[in-house]
C-alpha positions as a printed NumPy array, in Angstrom:
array([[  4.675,   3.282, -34.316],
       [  6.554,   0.292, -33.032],
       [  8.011,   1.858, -29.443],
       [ 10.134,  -0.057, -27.288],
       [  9.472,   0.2  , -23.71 ],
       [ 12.341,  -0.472, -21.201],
       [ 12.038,  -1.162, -16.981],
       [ 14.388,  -1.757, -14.779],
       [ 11.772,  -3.325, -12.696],
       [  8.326,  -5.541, -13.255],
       [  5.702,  -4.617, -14.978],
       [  3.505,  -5.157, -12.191],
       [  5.906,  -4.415,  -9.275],
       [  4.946,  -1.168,  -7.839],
       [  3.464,   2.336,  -8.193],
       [  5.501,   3.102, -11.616],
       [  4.073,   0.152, -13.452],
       [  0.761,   0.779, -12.059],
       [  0.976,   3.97 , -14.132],
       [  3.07 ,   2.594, -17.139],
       [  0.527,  -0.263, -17.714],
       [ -2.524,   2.369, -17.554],
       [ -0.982,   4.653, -20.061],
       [  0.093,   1.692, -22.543],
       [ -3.297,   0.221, -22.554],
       [ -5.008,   3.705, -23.769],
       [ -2.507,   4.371, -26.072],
       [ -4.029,   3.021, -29.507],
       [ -2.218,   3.216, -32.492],
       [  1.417,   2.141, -30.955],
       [  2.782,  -0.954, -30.742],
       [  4.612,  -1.076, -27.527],
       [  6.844,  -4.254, -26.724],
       [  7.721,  -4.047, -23.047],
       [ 11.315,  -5.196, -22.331],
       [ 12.6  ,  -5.327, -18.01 ],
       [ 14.708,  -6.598, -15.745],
       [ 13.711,  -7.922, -12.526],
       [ 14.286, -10.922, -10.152],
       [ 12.136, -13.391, -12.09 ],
       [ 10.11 , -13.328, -14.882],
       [  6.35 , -11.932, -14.47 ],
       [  3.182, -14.123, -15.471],
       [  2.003, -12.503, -18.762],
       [  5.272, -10.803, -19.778],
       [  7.545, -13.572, -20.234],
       [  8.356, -12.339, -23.609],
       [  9.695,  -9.004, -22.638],
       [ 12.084, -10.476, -19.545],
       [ 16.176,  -9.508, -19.793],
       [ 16.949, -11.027, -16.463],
       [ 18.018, -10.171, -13.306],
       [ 19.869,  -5.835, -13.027],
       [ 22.856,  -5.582, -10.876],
       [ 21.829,  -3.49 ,  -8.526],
       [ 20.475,  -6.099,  -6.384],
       [ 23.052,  -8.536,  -6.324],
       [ 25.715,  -8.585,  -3.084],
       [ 27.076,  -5.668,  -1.985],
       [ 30.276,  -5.423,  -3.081],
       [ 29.429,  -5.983,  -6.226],
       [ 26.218,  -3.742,  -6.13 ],
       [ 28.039,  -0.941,  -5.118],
       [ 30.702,  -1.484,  -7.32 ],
       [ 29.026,  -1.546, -10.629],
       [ 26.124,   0.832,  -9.447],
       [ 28.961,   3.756,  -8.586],
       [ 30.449,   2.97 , -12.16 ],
       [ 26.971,   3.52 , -13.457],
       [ 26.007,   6.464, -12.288],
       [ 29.96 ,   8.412, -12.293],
       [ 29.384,   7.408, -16.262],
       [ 32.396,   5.458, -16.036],
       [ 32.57 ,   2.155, -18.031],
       [ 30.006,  -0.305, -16.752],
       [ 29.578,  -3.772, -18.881],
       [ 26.597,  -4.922, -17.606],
       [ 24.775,  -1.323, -18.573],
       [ 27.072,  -1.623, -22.286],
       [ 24.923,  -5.516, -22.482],
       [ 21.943,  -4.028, -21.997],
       [ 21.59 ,  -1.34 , -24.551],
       [ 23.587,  -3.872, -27.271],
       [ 20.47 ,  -5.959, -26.772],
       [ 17.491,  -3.071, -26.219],
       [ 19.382,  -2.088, -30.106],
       [ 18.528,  -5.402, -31.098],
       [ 14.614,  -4.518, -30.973],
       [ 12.925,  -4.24 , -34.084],
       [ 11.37 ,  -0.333, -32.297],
       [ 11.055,   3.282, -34.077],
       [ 11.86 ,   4.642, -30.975],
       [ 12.552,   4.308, -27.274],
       [ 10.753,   4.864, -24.433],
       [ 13.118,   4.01 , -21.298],
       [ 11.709,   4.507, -17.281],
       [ 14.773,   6.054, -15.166],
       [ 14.581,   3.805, -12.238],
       [ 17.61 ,   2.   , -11.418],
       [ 19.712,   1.113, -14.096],
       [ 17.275,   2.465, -16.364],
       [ 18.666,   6.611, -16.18 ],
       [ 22.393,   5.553, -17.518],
       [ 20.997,   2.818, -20.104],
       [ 18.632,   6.373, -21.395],
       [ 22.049,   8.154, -21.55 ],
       [ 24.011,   5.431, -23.407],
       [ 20.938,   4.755, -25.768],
       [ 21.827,   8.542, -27.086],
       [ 25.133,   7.888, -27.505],
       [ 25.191,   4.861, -29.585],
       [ 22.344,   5.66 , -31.944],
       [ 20.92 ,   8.655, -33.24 ],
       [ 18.35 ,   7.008, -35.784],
       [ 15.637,   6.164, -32.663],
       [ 14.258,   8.607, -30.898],
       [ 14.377,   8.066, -27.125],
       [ 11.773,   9.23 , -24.796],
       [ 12.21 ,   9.181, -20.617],
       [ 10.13 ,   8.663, -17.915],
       [ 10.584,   9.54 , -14.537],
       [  8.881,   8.874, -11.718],
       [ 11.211,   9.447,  -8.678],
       [ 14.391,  11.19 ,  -8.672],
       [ 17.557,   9.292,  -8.463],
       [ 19.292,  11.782,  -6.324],
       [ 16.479,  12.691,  -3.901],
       [ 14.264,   9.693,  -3.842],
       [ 16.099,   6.37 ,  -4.974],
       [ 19.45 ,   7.181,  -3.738],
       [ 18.119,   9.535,  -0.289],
       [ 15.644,   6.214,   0.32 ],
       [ 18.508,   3.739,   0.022],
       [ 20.729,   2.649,   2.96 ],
       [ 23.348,   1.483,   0.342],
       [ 23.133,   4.507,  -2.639],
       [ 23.026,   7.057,  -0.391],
       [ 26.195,   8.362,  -0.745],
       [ 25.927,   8.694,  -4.749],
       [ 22.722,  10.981,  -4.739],
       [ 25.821,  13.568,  -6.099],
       [ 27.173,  11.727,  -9.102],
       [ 23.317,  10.533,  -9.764],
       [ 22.269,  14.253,  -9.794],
       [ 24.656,  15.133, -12.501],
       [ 23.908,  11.842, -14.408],
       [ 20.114,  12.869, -14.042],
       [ 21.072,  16.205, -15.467],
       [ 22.77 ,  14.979, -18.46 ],
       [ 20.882,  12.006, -19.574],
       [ 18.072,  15.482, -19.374],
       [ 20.043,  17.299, -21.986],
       [ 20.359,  14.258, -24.108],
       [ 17.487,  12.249, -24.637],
       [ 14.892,  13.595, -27.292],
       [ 11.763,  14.162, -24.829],
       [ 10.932,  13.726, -21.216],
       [  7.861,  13.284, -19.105],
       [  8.05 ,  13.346, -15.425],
       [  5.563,  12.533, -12.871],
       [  4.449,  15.95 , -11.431],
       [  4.618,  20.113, -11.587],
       [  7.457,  20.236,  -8.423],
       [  9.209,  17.696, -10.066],
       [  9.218,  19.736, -13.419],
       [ 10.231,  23.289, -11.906],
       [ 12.88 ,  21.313,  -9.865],
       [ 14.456,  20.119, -13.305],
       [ 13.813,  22.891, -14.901],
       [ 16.047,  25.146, -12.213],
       [ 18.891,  23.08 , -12.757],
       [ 19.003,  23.306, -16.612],
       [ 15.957,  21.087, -17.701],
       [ 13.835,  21.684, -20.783],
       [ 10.645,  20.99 , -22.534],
       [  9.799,  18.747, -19.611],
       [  6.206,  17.401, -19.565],
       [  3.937,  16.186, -16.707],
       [  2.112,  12.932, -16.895],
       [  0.657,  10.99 , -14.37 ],
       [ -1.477,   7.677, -14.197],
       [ -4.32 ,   7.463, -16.794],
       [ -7.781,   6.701, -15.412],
       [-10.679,   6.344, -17.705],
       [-13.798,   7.875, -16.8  ],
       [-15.932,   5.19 , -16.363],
       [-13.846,   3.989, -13.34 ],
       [-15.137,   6.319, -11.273],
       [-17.497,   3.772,  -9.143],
       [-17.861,   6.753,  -6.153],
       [-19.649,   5.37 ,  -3.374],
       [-22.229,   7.782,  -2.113],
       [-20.378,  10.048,   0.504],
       [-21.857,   8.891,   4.064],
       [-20.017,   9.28 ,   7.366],
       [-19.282,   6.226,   9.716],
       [-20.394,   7.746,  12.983],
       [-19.938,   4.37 ,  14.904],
       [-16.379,   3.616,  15.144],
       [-13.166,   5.636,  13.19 ],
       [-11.415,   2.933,  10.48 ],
       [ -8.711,   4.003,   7.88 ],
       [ -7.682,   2.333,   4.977],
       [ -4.121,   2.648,   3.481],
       [ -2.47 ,   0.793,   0.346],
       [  1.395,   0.48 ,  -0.428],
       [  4.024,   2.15 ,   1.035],
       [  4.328,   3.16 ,   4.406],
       [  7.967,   5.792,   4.47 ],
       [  8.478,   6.435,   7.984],
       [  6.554,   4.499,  10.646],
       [  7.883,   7.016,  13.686],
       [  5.287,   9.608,  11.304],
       [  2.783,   6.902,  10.565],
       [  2.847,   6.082,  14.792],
       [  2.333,   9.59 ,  15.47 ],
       [ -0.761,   9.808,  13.337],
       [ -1.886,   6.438,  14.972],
       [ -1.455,   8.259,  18.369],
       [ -3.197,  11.399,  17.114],
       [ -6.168,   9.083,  16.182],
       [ -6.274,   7.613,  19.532],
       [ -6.492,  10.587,  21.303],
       [ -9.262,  12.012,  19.454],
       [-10.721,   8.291,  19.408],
       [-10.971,   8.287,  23.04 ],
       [-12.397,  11.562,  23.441],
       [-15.074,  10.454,  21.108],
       [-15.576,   7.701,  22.448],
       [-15.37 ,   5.673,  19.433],
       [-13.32 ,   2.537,  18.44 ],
       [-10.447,   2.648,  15.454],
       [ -8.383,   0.894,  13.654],
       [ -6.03 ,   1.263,  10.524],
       [ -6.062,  -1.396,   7.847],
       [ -2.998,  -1.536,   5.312],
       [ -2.982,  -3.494,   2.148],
       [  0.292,  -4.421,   1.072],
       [  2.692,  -3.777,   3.718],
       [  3.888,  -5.853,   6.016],
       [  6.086,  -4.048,   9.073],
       [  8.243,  -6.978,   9.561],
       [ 10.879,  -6.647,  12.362],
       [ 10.095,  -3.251,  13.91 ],
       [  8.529,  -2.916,  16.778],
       [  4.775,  -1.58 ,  16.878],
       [  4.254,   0.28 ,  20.393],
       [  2.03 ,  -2.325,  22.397],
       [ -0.824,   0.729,  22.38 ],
       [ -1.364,   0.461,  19.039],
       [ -0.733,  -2.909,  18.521],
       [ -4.442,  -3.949,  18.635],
       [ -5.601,  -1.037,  16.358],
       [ -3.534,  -2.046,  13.182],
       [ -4.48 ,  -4.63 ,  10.971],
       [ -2.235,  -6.032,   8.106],
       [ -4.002,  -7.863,   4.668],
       [ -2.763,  -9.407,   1.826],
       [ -1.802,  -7.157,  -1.822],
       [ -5.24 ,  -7.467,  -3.554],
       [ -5.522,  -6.463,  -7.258],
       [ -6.752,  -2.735,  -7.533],
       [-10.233,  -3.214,  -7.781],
       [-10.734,  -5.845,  -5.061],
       [ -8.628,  -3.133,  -2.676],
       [-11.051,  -0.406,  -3.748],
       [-14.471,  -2.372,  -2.604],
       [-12.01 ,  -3.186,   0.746],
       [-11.085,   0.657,   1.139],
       [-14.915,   2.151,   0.409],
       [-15.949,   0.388,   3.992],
       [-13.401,   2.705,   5.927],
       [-14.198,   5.987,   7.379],
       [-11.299,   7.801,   5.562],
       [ -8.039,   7.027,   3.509],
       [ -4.653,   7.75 ,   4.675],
       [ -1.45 ,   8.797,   2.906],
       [  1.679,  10.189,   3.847],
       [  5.057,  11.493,   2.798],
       [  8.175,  11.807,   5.273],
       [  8.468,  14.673,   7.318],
       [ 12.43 ,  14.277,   7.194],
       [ 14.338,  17.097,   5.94 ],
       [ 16.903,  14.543,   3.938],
       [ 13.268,  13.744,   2.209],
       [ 12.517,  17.234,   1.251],
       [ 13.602,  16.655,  -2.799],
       [ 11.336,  13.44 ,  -2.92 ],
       [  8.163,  14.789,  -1.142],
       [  8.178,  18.192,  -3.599],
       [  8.805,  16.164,  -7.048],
       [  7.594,  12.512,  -6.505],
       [  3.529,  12.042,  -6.356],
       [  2.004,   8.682,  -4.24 ],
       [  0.253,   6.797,  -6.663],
       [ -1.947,   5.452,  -4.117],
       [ -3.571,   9.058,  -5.122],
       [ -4.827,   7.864,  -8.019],
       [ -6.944,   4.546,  -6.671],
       [ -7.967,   6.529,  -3.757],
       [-10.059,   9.056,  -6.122],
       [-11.739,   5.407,  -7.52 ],
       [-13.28 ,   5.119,  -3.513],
       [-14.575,   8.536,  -3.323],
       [-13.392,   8.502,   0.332],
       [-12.224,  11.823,   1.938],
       [ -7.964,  11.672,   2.664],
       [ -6.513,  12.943,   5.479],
       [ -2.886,  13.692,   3.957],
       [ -0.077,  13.426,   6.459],
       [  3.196,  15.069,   5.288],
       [  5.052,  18.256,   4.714],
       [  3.276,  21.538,   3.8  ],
       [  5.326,  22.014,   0.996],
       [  4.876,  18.872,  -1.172],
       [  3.36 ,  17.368,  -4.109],
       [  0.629,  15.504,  -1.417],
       [ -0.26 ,  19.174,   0.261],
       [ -0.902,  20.42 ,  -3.369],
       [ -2.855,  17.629,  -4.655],
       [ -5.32 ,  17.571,  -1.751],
       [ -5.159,  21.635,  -1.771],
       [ -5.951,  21.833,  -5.425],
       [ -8.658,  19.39 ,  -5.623],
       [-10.424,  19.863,  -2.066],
       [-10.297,  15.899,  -2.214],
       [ -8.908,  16.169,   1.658],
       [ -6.924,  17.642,   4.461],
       [ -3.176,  17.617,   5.272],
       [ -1.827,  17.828,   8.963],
       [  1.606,  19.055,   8.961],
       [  2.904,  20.521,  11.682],
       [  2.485,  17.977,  14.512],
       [  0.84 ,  19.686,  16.566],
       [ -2.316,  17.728,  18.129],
       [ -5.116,  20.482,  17.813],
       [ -4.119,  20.667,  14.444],
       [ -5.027,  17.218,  13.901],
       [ -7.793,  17.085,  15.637],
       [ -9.147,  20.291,  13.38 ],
       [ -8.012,  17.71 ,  10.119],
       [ -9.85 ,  15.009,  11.68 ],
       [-13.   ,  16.652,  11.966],
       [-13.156,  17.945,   8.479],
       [-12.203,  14.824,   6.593],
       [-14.957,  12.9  ,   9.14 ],
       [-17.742,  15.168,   9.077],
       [-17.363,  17.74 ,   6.231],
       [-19.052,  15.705,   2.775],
       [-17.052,  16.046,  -0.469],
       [-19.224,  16.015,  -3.385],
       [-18.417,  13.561,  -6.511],
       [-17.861,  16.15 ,  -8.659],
       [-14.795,  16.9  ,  -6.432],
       [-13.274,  13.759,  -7.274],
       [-14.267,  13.254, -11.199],
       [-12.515,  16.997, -11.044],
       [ -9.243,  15.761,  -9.536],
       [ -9.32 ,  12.477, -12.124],
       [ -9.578,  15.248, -14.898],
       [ -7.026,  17.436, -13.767],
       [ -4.762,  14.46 , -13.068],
       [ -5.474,  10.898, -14.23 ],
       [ -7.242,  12.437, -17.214],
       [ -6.668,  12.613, -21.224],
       [ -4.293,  14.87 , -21.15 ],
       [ -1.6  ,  12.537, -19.627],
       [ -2.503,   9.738, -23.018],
       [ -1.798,  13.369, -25.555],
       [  2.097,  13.767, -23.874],
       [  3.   ,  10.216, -24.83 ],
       [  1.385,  10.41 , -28.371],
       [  2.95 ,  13.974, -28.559],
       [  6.285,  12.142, -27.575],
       [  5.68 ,   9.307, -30.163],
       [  4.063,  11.441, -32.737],
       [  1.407,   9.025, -33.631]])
């Protein structure tokens, strides 16, 4: 099965080709020939490089073609890229919905009925890409009724978890499938689980969505810090807060490192007391925080660390850590809540067999049988 695979971003930019380059690796029997767009070529897929999408260009002209795109009104630049993707020697189509990606999906459908084409998504252009955007913020309409019908057209979907499924699904979706990162088993290096008692460090990769929540959890950690009596800090790999202003108590407690490759951030992360991830507490967030799922989930099983989960109660993050006991969410604010979170993810042990659990329930085989389901191979 020859399957062409299209992204409207890198293949190693991000937490969607994290998960897209696990998946193709385990999927034997398929050749998969990975065509994207991006702002420069990436070392080891030269071959598959378009060039540059349009949504990044200036803004006039971004937010030009980009409202064209997603009202499905004529856009050339989307019309050039599916006149080349039909130029692939592929049985079928496998195309990611970020960006530009949704519409060229739609227009693959329309052209050509001979290759199947498959769909990935991983956020929602409506609630997540469009909500997180100060420029497409204003089409998260129009992109909710071009999500919707690119749905009803393409031949199979997979999105990336259960909320976002049921949330499809109310507005007209069908046979929707979940699949998430694939993580063999073997990768499961789990440090034995032992409590730092001296001091209280935190370890955080990728994204950070809302610093005003992210200071409030530094603030919470202070407090309890300094009735403890113990020393913290925060390390984050791969952001950088650049501009905004960290409040000068805190300023000494946070420390920013370089990206490192997956593995070398996982020996980095196992030396911290706990792991941290969060998901906006805004209201205009709520879509994105019940369908989208941080991939940062998936590498922080690999540490075997205990994750204090920082978001809404009703999310993708509070049922992750609810289902597989991997952690604690604090929700509500509310300091004695925290502190309650706090103590269980510092002095309540969680067993390996928690987290080999949570890999097989959702970074396990099952997410490799919707793709060859998909594919047929």
């Amino acid at each position: 099965m020859k399957i062409c695979l299209f992204t409207a971003h890198s293949p190693i930019g991000g937490g969607g080709a994290v998960i897209l380059r696990s998946l193709v690796k385990h999927l034997p029997g398929s050749n998969i020939t990975w065509k994207y767009i991006s702002n420069q070529p990436t070392a080891g897929y030269e071959a598959g490089y378009m060039g540059t999408g349009f949504m990044g260009e200036g803004f006039i002209s971004a937010i030009t073609s980009t409202y064209k795109m997603l009202a499905d009104q004529s856009c050339p630049q989307v019309d050039q890229l599916v006149k080349r993707l039909l130029t692939e020697d592929c049985d079928a189509y496998w195309i990611v919905s970020h960006n530009e990606g949704l519409r060229t999906a739609l227009e693959l459908t329309r052209v050509q009925k001979k290759r199947p084409v498959h769909l990935t998504i991983h956020d929602d252009w409506s609630g997540a890409l469009a909500q997180r955007s100060l420029r497409y913020r204003f089409f998260s309409t129009i992109a909710a009724k071009l999500t919707l019908k690119t749905l009803k057209s393409v031949n199979s979907c997979d999105v990336i978890s259960r909320g976002m499924k049921a949330y499809y699904e109310s507005l007209g979706g069908k046979n929707l499938k979940v699949c998430h990162r694939y993580l063999p088993l073997d990768t499961l290096g789990l440090k034995k689980n032992h409590q730092q008692t001296h001091e209280i460090k935190i370890g955080h990769i990728g994204s950070i969505y809302d610093q005003r929540d992210m200071f409030k959890f530094l603030f919470l950690i202070r407090a309890y810090a300094k009735i403890k009596d113990l020393p913290f800090s925060l390390h984050l790999w791969g952001f950088q807060m650049k501009g905004l202003k960290i409040p000068s108590a805190l300023k000494a407690h946070i420390h920013f490192h370089q990206d490192l490759p997956e593995e070398a951030a996982i020996q980095e992360l196992k030396k911290c007391s706990f792991v941290y991830a969060m998901y906006p507490m805004s209201k205009g967030m709520r879509t994105f925080t019940q369908t989208s799922l941080p991939t940062k989930l998936s590498t922080y099983v690999q540490t075997g660390l205990p994750i204090f989960g920082h978001g809404p109660s009703a999310s993708t993050l509070s049922e992750f850590l609810r289902s597989t006991g991997t952690g604690s969410l604090w929700s509500c604010g509310h300091q004695i809540e925290g502190f309650k979170v706090l103590k269980e993810v510092l002095e309540v042990p969680i067993g390996e067999e928690r987290f080999r659990a949570a890999r097989n329930q959702y970074f396990g085989e099952e997410n490799l049988h919707v793709l060859k389901n998909a594919f047929l191979f």
